[in-house]
Coordinates of C-alpha atoms in Angstrom, one line a residue:
Chain A
M1239 CA 8.5 -63.8 39.2
T1240 CA 7.4 -66.4 41.9
T1241 CA 3.8 -64.6 42.2
I1242 CA 2.9 -64.1 39.0
T1243 CA 4.0 -68.1 37.6
T1244 CA 2.7 -69.8 40.9
E1245 CA -1.0 -68.8 40.9
T1246 CA -3.1 -72.0 39.6
P1247 CA -5.3 -71.8 37.0
Q1248 CA -8.9 -73.4 37.6
V1249 CA -8.8 -75.4 34.4
A1250 CA -5.2 -76.9 35.0
P1251 CA -4.0 -78.2 38.2
V1252 CA -0.3 -78.6 38.3
M1253 CA -0.8 -82.8 38.2
Q1254 CA -4.0 -84.2 37.4
P1255 CA -5.8 -86.5 39.8
G1256 CA -5.1 -89.9 39.3
V1257 CA -1.4 -89.8 39.3
T1258 CA 0.1 -92.5 41.6
F1259 CA 3.6 -93.6 42.7
M1260 CA 3.1 -96.5 40.7
S1261 CA 1.6 -94.9 37.6
L1262 CA 4.2 -92.6 37.7
S1263 CA 7.5 -95.3 37.3
T1264 CA 5.5 -97.6 34.8
R1265 CA 4.5 -94.8 32.8
I1266 CA 7.3 -92.7 32.8
G1267 CA 10.0 -94.9 34.1
D1268 CA 9.3 -97.8 31.7
T1269 CA 9.4 -95.9 28.6
V1270 CA 13.2 -96.0 29.0
L1271 CA 13.5 -99.5 29.9
R1272 CA 11.3 -100.9 26.8
P1273 CA 13.2 -102.8 24.8
Q1274 CA 12.2 -101.0 21.2
A1275 CA 12.3 -97.7 20.9
P1276 CA 8.7 -96.0 19.4
L1277 CA 8.8 -95.3 15.9
W1278 CA 8.4 -91.0 16.6
W1279 CA 12.0 -91.8 18.4
W1280 CA 13.2 -93.8 15.0
V1281 CA 11.8 -91.0 12.7
G1282 CA 13.4 -88.1 14.9
F1283 CA 16.7 -90.1 15.6
G1284 CA 17.2 -90.7 11.9
V1285 CA 16.5 -87.2 10.6
S1286 CA 19.0 -85.7 13.7
L1287 CA 21.5 -88.4 12.4
L1288 CA 21.4 -87.2 8.4
L1289 CA 21.8 -83.5 9.8
L1290 CA 24.8 -84.3 12.2
A1291 CA 26.2 -86.0 8.5
V1292 CA 26.1 -82.5 7.2
L1293 CA 28.2 -81.1 10.1
V1294 CA 30.6 -83.9 10.1
V1295 CA 31.0 -83.3 5.9
S1296 CA 31.2 -79.3 6.7
C1297 CA 33.6 -79.5 9.4
T1298 CA 35.7 -82.2 7.2
Y1299 CA 35.8 -79.7 4.2
L1300 CA 36.4 -76.6 6.5
F1301 CA 39.7 -78.3 8.2
V1302 CA 40.8 -79.6 5.1
N1303 CA 40.9 -76.1 3.5
G1304 CA 40.7 -73.6 6.3
I1305 CA 38.3 -71.0 7.2
G1306 CA 38.3 -69.3 3.9
V1307 CA 35.4 -71.9 3.1
W1308 CA 33.0 -69.3 5.1
G1309 CA 32.4 -66.1 4.0
V1310 CA 34.3 -64.3 6.9
D1311 CA 37.2 -61.9 5.9
I1312 CA 38.6 -58.8 7.4
P1313 CA 36.5 -56.7 8.0
V1314 CA 33.9 -59.1 9.3
A1315 CA 36.0 -61.8 10.3
W1316 CA 33.3 -62.9 12.9
G1317 CA 30.7 -64.5 11.1
L1318 CA 27.9 -67.6 11.3
A1319 CA 30.0 -69.7 14.0
I1320 CA 30.3 -66.5 16.3
A1321 CA 26.6 -65.5 16.1
E1322 CA 25.5 -69.3 16.4
Y1323 CA 27.9 -69.8 19.8
V1324 CA 26.0 -67.0 21.4
W1325 CA 22.6 -68.3 20.0
W1326 CA 23.4 -72.3 21.5
I1327 CA 24.8 -70.7 25.0
A1328 CA 21.7 -68.7 25.4
L1329 CA 19.4 -72.0 24.4
A1330 CA 21.6 -73.6 26.8
S1331 CA 21.4 -71.3 29.6
G1332 CA 17.5 -71.5 29.5
G1333 CA 17.8 -74.9 30.3
T1334 CA 19.7 -74.0 34.1
I1335 CA 17.7 -70.8 34.1
V1336 CA 14.4 -73.1 34.7
S1337 CA 15.9 -75.7 36.2
A1338 CA 18.0 -73.8 38.9
L1339 CA 16.6 -70.3 39.4
F1340 CA 12.9 -71.8 39.6
Y1341 CA 13.8 -74.5 41.9
L1342 CA 14.9 -71.6 44.4
T1343 CA 11.7 -69.7 44.0
G1344 CA 10.1 -73.1 44.5
S1345 CA 7.8 -72.7 41.5
P1346 CA 5.4 -76.0 41.8
W1347 CA 5.8 -76.1 37.4
R1348 CA 9.3 -76.4 37.5
S1349 CA 9.1 -79.9 38.4
A1350 CA 7.9 -82.0 35.8
I1351 CA 9.9 -80.0 33.0
S1352 CA 13.2 -79.6 35.0
R1353 CA 14.9 -82.5 33.4
I1354 CA 13.7 -82.0 29.9
A1355 CA 15.2 -78.0 30.1
E1356 CA 18.3 -79.9 31.8
S1357 CA 18.8 -82.0 28.8
M1358 CA 18.2 -79.4 26.6
M1359 CA 20.9 -77.6 28.2
L1360 CA 23.6 -80.5 27.9
S1361 CA 22.9 -81.1 24.2
A1362 CA 22.8 -77.2 23.4
V1363 CA 26.0 -76.7 25.1
A1364 CA 27.6 -79.2 23.0
S1365 CA 26.6 -77.4 19.9
A1366 CA 27.4 -74.4 21.5
G1367 CA 31.1 -75.8 22.7
I1368 CA 32.2 -76.6 18.8
M1369 CA 31.5 -73.4 17.2
P1370 CA 34.3 -71.2 18.6
I1371 CA 37.0 -74.2 18.2
L1372 CA 35.9 -74.7 14.4
H1373 CA 36.0 -70.6 14.3
L1374 CA 39.8 -70.9 15.3
G1375 CA 42.5 -70.7 12.1
R1376 CA 44.2 -73.5 13.4
P1377 CA 41.6 -76.1 15.4
G1378 CA 43.9 -78.6 16.5
F1379 CA 45.3 -75.9 18.8
F1380 CA 42.7 -74.7 20.9
Y1381 CA 43.8 -76.5 23.9
W1382 CA 46.6 -73.7 23.9
L1383 CA 43.7 -72.0 26.0
F1384 CA 44.4 -73.8 29.2
P1385 CA 47.1 -72.7 31.5
Y1386 CA 49.6 -75.9 31.1
P1387 CA 53.1 -75.8 31.3
N1388 CA 54.7 -76.0 27.9
V1389 CA 58.2 -75.9 26.2
M1390 CA 57.4 -72.7 24.6
G1391 CA 57.1 -71.3 28.1
V1392 CA 54.0 -69.1 27.6
W1393 CA 50.6 -68.5 29.3
P1394 CA 47.4 -67.6 28.2
Q1395 CA 46.5 -64.2 28.0
F1396 CA 44.0 -64.0 31.1
R1397 CA 42.9 -60.1 30.7
S1398 CA 41.1 -61.1 27.8
P1399 CA 37.7 -61.3 27.9
L1400 CA 38.2 -64.0 25.2
L1401 CA 39.5 -66.3 27.5
W1402 CA 37.3 -65.4 30.2
D1403 CA 34.5 -66.9 28.1
F1404 CA 36.5 -70.0 27.3
V1405 CA 36.8 -70.3 31.5
C1406 CA 33.2 -69.9 31.4
I1407 CA 32.4 -72.5 29.3
I1408 CA 34.6 -74.8 30.6
C1409 CA 33.5 -74.5 34.4
Y1410 CA 30.0 -74.1 33.1
I1411 CA 30.0 -77.5 31.1
L1412 CA 31.7 -79.6 34.2
M1413 CA 29.1 -77.8 36.6
S1414 CA 25.9 -78.8 34.3
V1415 CA 26.9 -82.2 34.4
M1416 CA 27.3 -82.5 38.0
F1417 CA 24.5 -80.6 38.8
Y1418 CA 22.6 -83.1 36.1
Y1419 CA 24.3 -86.4 37.7
T1420 CA 23.1 -85.2 41.0
G1421 CA 19.4 -84.9 40.4
L1422 CA 19.4 -88.0 38.1
V1423 CA 20.9 -90.2 41.3
P1424 CA 17.4 -91.4 42.9
D1425 CA 15.7 -91.9 39.4
L1426 CA 18.7 -93.8 38.1
A1427 CA 18.0 -96.0 41.4
T1428 CA 14.0 -96.5 40.2
M1429 CA 15.3 -97.6 36.6
R1430 CA 17.7 -100.3 38.2
D1431 CA 15.1 -101.6 40.4
R1432 CA 12.8 -101.8 37.5
A1433 CA 15.3 -103.1 35.1
P1434 CA 13.5 -105.9 33.3
T1435 CA 16.9 -107.7 32.1
R1436 CA 20.4 -108.2 34.0
V1437 CA 22.4 -106.1 31.8
K1438 CA 20.4 -102.7 32.4
Q1439 CA 20.0 -104.0 35.9
I1440 CA 24.1 -103.7 35.8
V1441 CA 24.1 -100.7 33.9
Y1442 CA 21.7 -98.8 36.0
G1443 CA 22.8 -100.1 39.0
I1444 CA 26.4 -98.7 38.5
L1445 CA 25.1 -95.2 37.5
A1446 CA 22.9 -94.9 40.8
L1447 CA 26.1 -95.6 42.6
G1448 CA 24.1 -97.8 45.0
W1449 CA 21.3 -95.2 46.0
Q1450 CA 19.5 -96.6 49.1
G1451 CA 17.0 -93.5 49.5
S1452 CA 17.8 -93.9 53.2
A1453 CA 16.8 -91.1 55.3
R1454 CA 20.4 -89.9 55.8
Q1455 CA 20.9 -90.3 52.0
W1456 CA 17.6 -88.0 51.3
R1457 CA 18.9 -85.3 53.7
N1458 CA 22.2 -85.1 52.3
Y1459 CA 20.8 -85.1 48.6
K1460 CA 18.1 -82.2 49.7
I1461 CA 20.8 -80.3 51.0
T1462 CA 23.4 -80.5 47.9
Y1463 CA 20.9 -80.2 45.3
L1464 CA 19.8 -77.0 47.1
I1465 CA 23.4 -75.8 47.5
M1466 CA 24.1 -76.7 43.4
A1467 CA 21.1 -75.0 42.5
A1468 CA 22.2 -71.9 44.8
I1469 CA 25.7 -71.5 42.8
M1470 CA 23.9 -72.7 39.4
A1471 CA 21.5 -69.7 39.0
P1472 CA 24.2 -67.1 39.5
M1473 CA 26.2 -69.1 37.4
V1474 CA 24.4 -69.2 34.6
V1475 CA 23.8 -65.4 34.6
S1476 CA 27.5 -65.0 34.8
V1477 CA 28.1 -67.4 31.8
H1478 CA 25.9 -65.3 29.4
S1479 CA 27.2 -61.8 30.6
V1480 CA 30.7 -62.9 30.2
V1481 CA 29.7 -63.8 26.5
G1482 CA 28.2 -60.3 26.3
L1483 CA 32.0 -59.4 27.7
D1484 CA 33.2 -60.7 24.9
F1485 CA 31.7 -57.8 22.5
A1486 CA 31.6 -55.0 25.1
G1487 CA 35.4 -55.1 25.6
G1488 CA 35.7 -54.2 22.1
V1489 CA 35.7 -50.7 20.7
T1490 CA 33.6 -51.9 18.0
P1491 CA 30.6 -49.5 17.4
G1492 CA 27.3 -51.3 18.7
W1493 CA 29.5 -53.5 21.0
H1494 CA 31.3 -50.9 23.5
S1495 CA 28.7 -50.9 25.6
T1496 CA 27.8 -51.5 29.5
Q1497 CA 24.5 -52.5 28.8
F1498 CA 25.9 -56.4 26.8
P1499 CA 25.9 -58.3 29.8
P1500 CA 22.4 -58.0 31.0
Y1501 CA 21.1 -57.5 27.3
F1502 CA 22.8 -61.1 26.5
F1503 CA 21.0 -62.6 29.9
F1504 CA 17.6 -61.2 29.2
G1505 CA 17.8 -62.8 25.3
A1506 CA 19.1 -66.2 27.2
I1507 CA 15.7 -66.4 28.8
L1508 CA 13.8 -65.3 26.1
S1509 CA 15.4 -67.8 23.7
G1510 CA 15.8 -70.9 26.1
L1511 CA 12.1 -70.7 27.3
A1512 CA 11.2 -70.6 23.8
L1513 CA 13.5 -74.2 23.2
V1514 CA 12.0 -75.8 26.6
I1515 CA 8.4 -74.8 25.3
M1516 CA 9.2 -76.3 22.0
L1517 CA 10.8 -79.5 23.5
T1518 CA 8.1 -79.5 26.3
I1519 CA 5.1 -79.7 23.8
P1520 CA 5.9 -82.7 21.6
L1521 CA 7.3 -84.5 24.2
R1522 CA 4.4 -84.7 26.4
H1523 CA 2.2 -85.9 23.5
A1524 CA 5.0 -88.2 22.5
Y1525 CA 5.2 -89.8 26.1
S1526 CA 1.7 -89.2 26.9
L1527 CA 3.1 -86.8 29.5
Q1528 CA -0.6 -85.0 29.7
M1529 CA -0.9 -86.3 33.6
V1530 CA 2.1 -84.7 34.5
I1531 CA 2.8 -81.6 32.3
T1532 CA -0.3 -79.8 32.3
G1533 CA -1.8 -76.4 31.0
Y1534 CA 0.1 -75.0 34.3
H1535 CA 2.9 -75.7 32.6
L1536 CA 2.8 -74.4 29.8
N1537 CA 0.8 -71.0 31.2
A1538 CA 3.8 -70.3 33.4
L1539 CA 6.5 -70.9 30.8
G1540 CA 4.5 -68.5 28.6
K1541 CA 4.3 -66.0 31.3
V1542 CA 8.0 -66.1 31.6
M1543 CA 9.0 -65.9 28.2
L1544 CA 7.0 -62.8 28.1
T1545 CA 8.7 -61.2 30.8
G1546 CA 11.9 -62.2 29.1
S1547 CA 10.5 -60.4 25.4
L1548 CA 9.8 -57.4 28.1
M1549 CA 13.4 -57.4 29.2
L1550 CA 14.6 -57.8 25.8
G1551 CA 12.7 -55.0 24.5
F1552 CA 14.2 -52.7 27.3
A1553 CA 17.7 -53.7 26.1
Y1554 CA 16.8 -53.2 22.3
F1555 CA 15.4 -49.7 23.4
W1556 CA 18.5 -48.4 25.3
E1557 CA 20.7 -50.2 22.3
V1558 CA 19.0 -47.2 20.0
F1559 CA 18.6 -45.0 22.1
G1560 CA 22.2 -44.7 22.9
P1561 CA 23.7 -44.4 19.6
Y1562 CA 21.2 -41.7 19.2
Y1563 CA 21.6 -39.6 22.4
G1564 CA 25.2 -39.9 22.1
S1565 CA 28.0 -37.8 20.2
D1566 CA 30.0 -40.6 19.0
V1567 CA 29.5 -40.2 14.8
A1568 CA 30.6 -43.9 14.2
E1569 CA 27.9 -45.2 16.6
R1570 CA 25.3 -43.0 14.8
T1571 CA 26.7 -44.4 11.5
M1572 CA 26.5 -48.1 12.4
L1573 CA 23.2 -47.8 13.8
G1574 CA 22.0 -46.0 10.5
G1575 CA 23.6 -48.7 8.5
R1576 CA 21.6 -51.3 10.9
L1577 CA 18.1 -49.8 10.8
T1578 CA 18.2 -49.2 7.3
G1579 CA 21.2 -50.7 5.5
T1580 CA 21.8 -54.1 3.6
Y1581 CA 20.8 -56.3 6.8
A1582 CA 17.9 -54.2 7.8
S1583 CA 15.6 -56.7 7.1
V1584 CA 17.1 -59.2 9.5
Y1585 CA 17.1 -56.3 11.8
W1586 CA 13.2 -55.5 11.6
A1587 CA 12.6 -59.8 11.7
T1588 CA 14.4 -59.6 15.4
V1589 CA 12.1 -57.0 16.6
A1590 CA 9.0 -58.3 15.1
L1591 CA 9.8 -61.8 16.4
N1592 CA 11.4 -61.4 19.4
I1593 CA 9.7 -58.2 21.0
T1594 CA 6.5 -58.0 18.7
A1595 CA 5.0 -61.5 18.3
P1596 CA 5.7 -62.4 22.4
Q1597 CA 3.2 -59.9 23.1
L1598 CA 0.6 -61.9 22.1
L1599 CA 1.4 -64.2 25.6
W1600 CA -0.7 -61.4 27.4
W1601 CA -3.9 -63.2 26.4
P1602 CA -4.1 -66.1 28.6
A1603 CA -5.9 -68.3 25.6
I1604 CA -2.8 -67.9 23.8
R1605 CA -1.0 -69.4 26.6
R1606 CA -3.2 -72.3 26.8
S1607 CA -2.9 -72.7 22.9
E1608 CA -0.1 -75.7 22.5
W1609 CA 0.0 -74.2 18.9
A1610 CA 0.4 -70.5 19.5
L1611 CA 2.5 -71.0 21.8
F1612 CA 5.0 -73.5 19.7
L1613 CA 4.5 -70.9 16.8
I1614 CA 5.5 -67.8 19.2
S1615 CA 8.6 -69.9 20.8
S1616 CA 9.8 -70.8 16.9
G1617 CA 9.2 -67.5 15.8
V1618 CA 11.5 -66.3 18.9
I1619 CA 14.6 -69.1 18.1
I1620 CA 14.4 -67.4 14.6
G1621 CA 14.7 -64.1 15.8
M1622 CA 17.3 -64.9 18.3
W1623 CA 19.3 -66.2 15.6
C1624 CA 18.6 -63.1 13.6
E1625 CA 19.3 -60.9 16.6
R1626 CA 22.9 -62.9 17.1
F1627 CA 23.5 -62.2 13.1
V1628 CA 22.8 -58.3 13.5
I1629 CA 25.0 -57.5 16.6
V1630 CA 28.2 -59.7 14.8
V1631 CA 27.8 -58.5 11.3
T1632 CA 26.5 -55.0 11.2
S1633 CA 28.9 -53.9 13.8
L1634 CA 31.9 -55.3 12.0
S1635 CA 30.5 -54.1 8.8
R1636 CA 30.4 -50.7 9.8
D1637 CA 33.5 -49.7 11.7
H1638 CA 35.0 -46.4 13.0
V1639 CA 36.7 -45.3 9.3
P1640 CA 34.7 -45.6 6.1
S1641 CA 37.8 -47.5 4.7
E1642 CA 37.0 -50.4 7.2
W1643 CA 34.0 -50.9 6.0
G1644 CA 32.8 -54.2 4.6
S1645 CA 30.2 -56.6 3.8
Y1646 CA 29.8 -60.5 4.6
V1647 CA 27.6 -62.9 3.0
P1648 CA 27.5 -66.4 4.5
T1649 CA 28.6 -69.5 2.2
I1650 CA 26.9 -72.5 2.0
W1651 CA 29.6 -73.9 4.2
D1652 CA 28.2 -71.4 6.9
W1653 CA 25.1 -72.7 6.5
G1654 CA 26.1 -76.1 6.7
V1655 CA 27.8 -75.4 10.2
L1656 CA 24.4 -74.1 11.3
V1657 CA 22.1 -77.0 10.2
G1658 CA 24.6 -79.5 11.4
S1659 CA 24.5 -78.2 14.8
I1660 CA 20.8 -78.4 14.9
G1661 CA 21.6 -82.3 14.4
L1662 CA 24.1 -82.4 16.9
F1663 CA 21.8 -81.5 19.4
L1664 CA 19.0 -83.4 18.5
V1665 CA 21.2 -86.8 18.4
I1666 CA 22.2 -85.9 21.9
F1667 CA 18.6 -84.7 23.1
F1668 CA 17.5 -88.0 21.5
V1669 CA 19.8 -90.6 22.9
I1670 CA 19.2 -88.8 26.5
L1671 CA 15.7 -89.2 25.6
R1672 CA 16.2 -93.2 25.7
L1673 CA 18.6 -93.3 28.4
V1674 CA 16.9 -91.4 31.7
P1675 CA 13.4 -90.9 32.4
I1676 CA 12.6 -87.2 31.1
V1677 CA 10.5 -86.3 34.0
P1678 CA 12.3 -86.5 37.6
L1679 CA 10.1 -89.0 39.1
A1680 CA 11.6 -88.6 43.0
E1681 CA 10.8 -84.7 42.6
L1682 CA 7.1 -85.8 41.4
R1683 CA 6.3 -88.2 43.9
E1684 CA 7.0 -85.0 46.4
L1685 CA 4.2 -83.5 44.7
I1686 CA 1.8 -86.0 44.6
A1687 CA 2.6 -86.8 48.2
E1688 CA 2.1 -83.5 49.2
R1689 CA -1.6 -83.3 47.4
A1690 CA -2.5 -86.9 48.8
P1691 CA -0.5 -88.2 51.3
P1692 CA 0.1 -92.0 50.8
Chain B
M883 CA 21.7 -117.1 51.5
N884 CA 20.3 -118.0 55.0
E885 CA 23.8 -119.0 56.5
A886 CA 24.5 -114.8 55.9
R887 CA 25.3 -112.9 58.7
L888 CA 21.6 -111.4 60.3
H889 CA 21.7 -107.6 59.3
G890 CA 18.5 -107.0 61.0
I891 CA 14.5 -106.6 60.7
A892 CA 12.8 -104.7 57.8
G893 CA 9.5 -103.8 58.3
E894 CA 7.4 -103.0 54.3
F895 CA 4.7 -100.1 54.7
E896 CA 2.4 -99.6 51.8
H897 CA 1.5 -95.7 53.8
L898 CA 3.6 -93.1 55.1
D899 CA 1.8 -93.0 58.2
G900 CA 2.7 -96.5 59.2
A901 CA 6.1 -96.3 58.8
L902 CA 6.1 -93.0 60.6
G903 CA 4.2 -94.7 63.6
A904 CA 6.5 -97.4 64.0
A905 CA 9.6 -95.3 63.5
R906 CA 8.4 -93.2 66.6
Q907 CA 7.4 -96.0 68.5
L908 CA 10.8 -97.9 67.9
R909 CA 12.6 -94.4 68.8
D910 CA 10.4 -93.9 71.9
S911 CA 11.5 -97.3 73.0
G912 CA 14.9 -96.6 72.9
F913 CA 16.3 -98.3 69.7
T914 CA 18.9 -96.5 68.1
R915 CA 20.2 -98.2 65.0
V916 CA 17.1 -97.8 63.0
E917 CA 17.4 -96.5 59.5
A918 CA 14.3 -95.6 57.4
Y919 CA 14.1 -96.0 53.3
S920 CA 11.4 -94.0 51.3
P921 CA 10.9 -93.4 47.4
Y922 CA 10.9 -89.8 47.8
P923 CA 12.5 -87.1 50.9
V924 CA 10.2 -87.4 53.7
E925 CA 11.4 -84.6 56.6
E926 CA 9.4 -86.4 59.3
L927 CA 10.7 -89.8 59.0
A928 CA 13.9 -88.5 59.1
E929 CA 13.7 -87.0 62.2
A930 CA 11.6 -90.3 63.5
V931 CA 14.8 -92.1 63.1
G932 CA 17.0 -89.5 64.5
R933 CA 18.6 -88.5 61.2
S934 CA 17.7 -84.6 61.3
G935 CA 20.4 -83.1 62.7
A936 CA 23.6 -81.4 61.0
P937 CA 25.2 -84.1 59.4
I938 CA 28.6 -85.5 60.2
I939 CA 30.3 -83.0 57.2
A940 CA 28.6 -80.5 56.7
I941 CA 28.2 -80.4 53.1
S942 CA 27.8 -76.3 52.8
T943 CA 30.8 -76.3 54.9
V944 CA 33.0 -78.3 53.1
A945 CA 31.2 -76.5 49.4
F946 CA 32.1 -73.4 50.7
L947 CA 35.8 -74.7 51.9
G948 CA 36.0 -76.0 47.9
A949 CA 34.6 -72.4 46.4
L950 CA 37.5 -70.6 48.5
I951 CA 40.1 -72.9 47.5
G952 CA 39.1 -72.6 44.0
L953 CA 39.0 -68.8 44.4
T954 CA 42.4 -68.6 45.7
G955 CA 43.7 -71.2 43.3
G956 CA 42.3 -69.7 40.1
Y957 CA 43.3 -66.1 40.9
F958 CA 46.7 -67.4 41.6
V959 CA 46.9 -68.8 38.1
Q960 CA 45.9 -65.9 36.5
Y961 CA 48.3 -63.6 38.9
W962 CA 51.5 -66.1 38.6
T963 CA 51.1 -66.3 34.9
A964 CA 50.4 -62.8 33.9
A965 CA 52.5 -61.0 36.3
V966 CA 55.7 -63.2 37.5
D967 CA 56.4 -65.7 35.0
L968 CA 55.2 -64.3 31.8
P969 CA 54.9 -60.3 32.0
V970 CA 53.3 -58.8 28.8
N971 CA 53.3 -55.2 28.4
V972 CA 50.0 -54.5 27.0
G973 CA 49.9 -50.6 26.4
G974 CA 51.1 -50.0 29.7
R975 CA 48.7 -51.6 32.0
P976 CA 49.7 -52.9 34.9
L977 CA 50.9 -56.8 35.1
H978 CA 48.8 -57.4 38.3
S979 CA 45.4 -55.8 36.7
W980 CA 43.2 -57.7 39.4
P981 CA 39.8 -56.5 38.0
A982 CA 40.6 -58.6 34.9
F983 CA 41.3 -61.3 37.2
T984 CA 37.7 -61.6 38.8
V985 CA 36.1 -63.0 36.1
S986 CA 37.7 -66.5 35.8
T987 CA 38.5 -66.3 39.6
F988 CA 34.5 -66.1 40.1
E989 CA 34.0 -69.1 37.7
I990 CA 36.7 -71.3 39.1
G991 CA 35.8 -70.9 42.6
V992 CA 32.1 -71.9 42.0
L993 CA 33.3 -74.8 39.8
C994 CA 35.4 -75.9 42.7
G995 CA 31.9 -75.4 44.9
V996 CA 29.9 -77.7 43.6
A997 CA 32.4 -80.4 42.7
A998 CA 33.6 -80.3 46.5
A999 CA 29.5 -80.2 47.3
L1000 CA 29.3 -83.5 45.4
L1001 CA 32.4 -84.9 46.9
A1002 CA 30.7 -84.2 50.2
F1003 CA 27.4 -85.6 49.1
L1004 CA 28.9 -88.9 48.1
V1005 CA 31.1 -89.1 51.0
S1006 CA 28.4 -88.3 53.7
S1007 CA 25.9 -90.6 52.1
R1008 CA 28.4 -93.5 52.0
L1009 CA 28.3 -93.7 48.1
P1010 CA 29.3 -95.2 45.9
L1011 CA 28.8 -98.5 47.4
L1012 CA 28.8 -101.4 45.8
Y1013 CA 26.7 -103.9 47.7
H1014 CA 24.6 -103.4 51.1
P1015 CA 22.7 -105.6 53.1
I1016 CA 19.4 -104.0 52.6
F1017 CA 19.5 -104.7 49.1
A1018 CA 19.2 -108.8 50.4
T1019 CA 15.4 -107.4 51.9
D1020 CA 12.5 -109.1 50.6
G1021 CA 10.7 -106.4 47.6
F1022 CA 13.4 -103.6 48.5
E1023 CA 13.2 -103.0 44.9
R1024 CA 10.0 -100.7 45.8
A1025 CA 11.7 -98.5 47.9
S1026 CA 12.8 -96.6 45.0
Q1027 CA 8.9 -96.4 44.0
D1028 CA 6.2 -96.6 46.1
R1029 CA 7.0 -98.6 49.3
F1030 CA 8.8 -96.7 52.9
F1031 CA 11.0 -99.7 54.6
L1032 CA 11.9 -99.5 58.2
I1033 CA 15.2 -101.5 59.5
V1034 CA 16.0 -102.1 62.9
E1035 CA 19.8 -103.5 62.5
A1036 CA 21.0 -106.4 64.9
A1037 CA 23.7 -104.3 66.0
D1038 CA 20.9 -101.9 68.2
V1039 CA 21.7 -103.3 71.9
R1040 CA 18.0 -103.8 72.7
F1041 CA 17.8 -105.7 69.3
Y1042 CA 14.9 -108.6 70.5
P1043 CA 13.4 -109.8 66.7
E1044 CA 9.8 -110.6 68.0
R1045 CA 9.3 -106.8 70.2
I1046 CA 10.5 -105.5 66.5
R1047 CA 8.4 -107.4 64.7
A1048 CA 5.2 -106.6 67.0
I1049 CA 5.8 -103.0 67.0
F1050 CA 5.7 -103.2 62.7
E1051 CA 2.8 -105.3 62.8
R1052 CA 0.8 -102.9 65.3
H1053 CA 1.4 -100.3 62.7
G1054 CA 0.3 -102.2 59.5
A1055 CA 3.1 -103.3 58.2
A1056 CA 2.7 -105.3 54.6
H1057 CA 5.4 -107.2 55.5
V1058 CA 8.3 -108.1 57.8
S1059 CA 11.3 -110.1 57.0
E1060 CA 14.9 -110.7 58.5
V1061 CA 17.8 -109.1 56.4
R1062 CA 20.6 -111.1 56.0
G1063 CA 23.6 -110.6 53.8

């Protein structure tokens, strides 16, 4: 993957000439230190808060009345909440893929967008984390999943894939926060040193932990960051694979397949990259980041997204070929229902948005056009949501015995949680935008120094 | 402020070359208590001030040990709860079903590995730190932005301020100052 993404297009260098250490600090660092947020930030934050209010109302109504307010019932007992859990965790994984995996490959385009990707990951993982809890019949008891000594004398069942998933998510959140913070320390020191007011100096001073940037500290920092990236990369593969195992562990037709772990990870590459693109394009205009996030970055992101789409297409093919070629009647019946039944339109939308539309990225002109990239990425985000819906709902609605067949129609409260979770994601992301430089300054200084030694 | 103990002599450099030259000359002249500060990691600078060798605590070793502890502990918790303290017969499957324990064992192991790496990083870098005399240096706030700083600490046995000042100035230091704090 390194070779296809490091080749430099003549039209777009990895960084525009004329960027200096000082212009980097003033242009990017000071957007955070400015006392007044720009208008677009207030508009975006306001809309996000409205969406978050939808989540608060939906959750309150859900908690008071119970899970019956959703459309879920036996046999389709997993509905939008589980589909969206998978959807959000895939989006979150994309942030780690860009930031950790491409750190290991040494791709120069990774530097400028890694902070956007990691911030996206932290925001998305919050939306993912609430979904399984909302989905519980007794959400107040979610902590029973922790192995803590209790008077009931029971322990969680570690042989269940659902518990593996819980362990994965907890570990992933904790590791992501540590990885994020480690990458942030030198930039927090820059913030501390540029802070115009005493309060900001103290706050950033405490957060920077007293970082001095000594040769000893930089050496330790580089080693630590490399170790963390080398652990985070396989970790993120495991996280989404275990989500796949949640499904593969069941005998439900369409789920009981050994290809599920990699299949889910392919989806994470595609949708994660799509969300990184969707956030990067407006941000580079809003913050005037065209100097450091150039066509080079968009070109590379487009190529990785195309790769993800091809990998996912491979998984889609086997998902259809397996039941067709196998002899399991239930699998074949479910497949027939999936391709032609009630939810067939959602299935074909999945294929069109995730596999067909991204093929446009073969053309360099498409990868250079921000509008095209943005539209294809939005299509992928919607398509990946459809994919999760298809996997969860069509399988459960066509179980082995016809007497177990059923259907699922989301209610307004299902949709409320979807809309609200987008609000939660955006609120956290907008807050991060006001707190930390959205481009890693220290890493870009390395890039500047490589190009023109100071 | 000037009453405070002398911490060392600091030179501020606009260009990396100057800082590198001065650091190398200091090293060749036998100074041992030299530290360099830069806005981004510079390997040559670390070499010039003698910080390129293995750190006192090898961060990778600590991370590995942390992961090992996590793996062992994670596996033990699963084994003990599922096979010893609360044996539940699920369709006659073995109580100590190790393949089912591998996933959580891996996750807890890598979590502890990253946590140990972070801890080792903080300890070996002397962080968090509320105060360091170097922050009293004139203009040190630019060390995190675009300037390079070298300091020879007063604890150095060859600490002759005039000589150090001369070396700094020969290599084009923009500013040389005494650091007290």
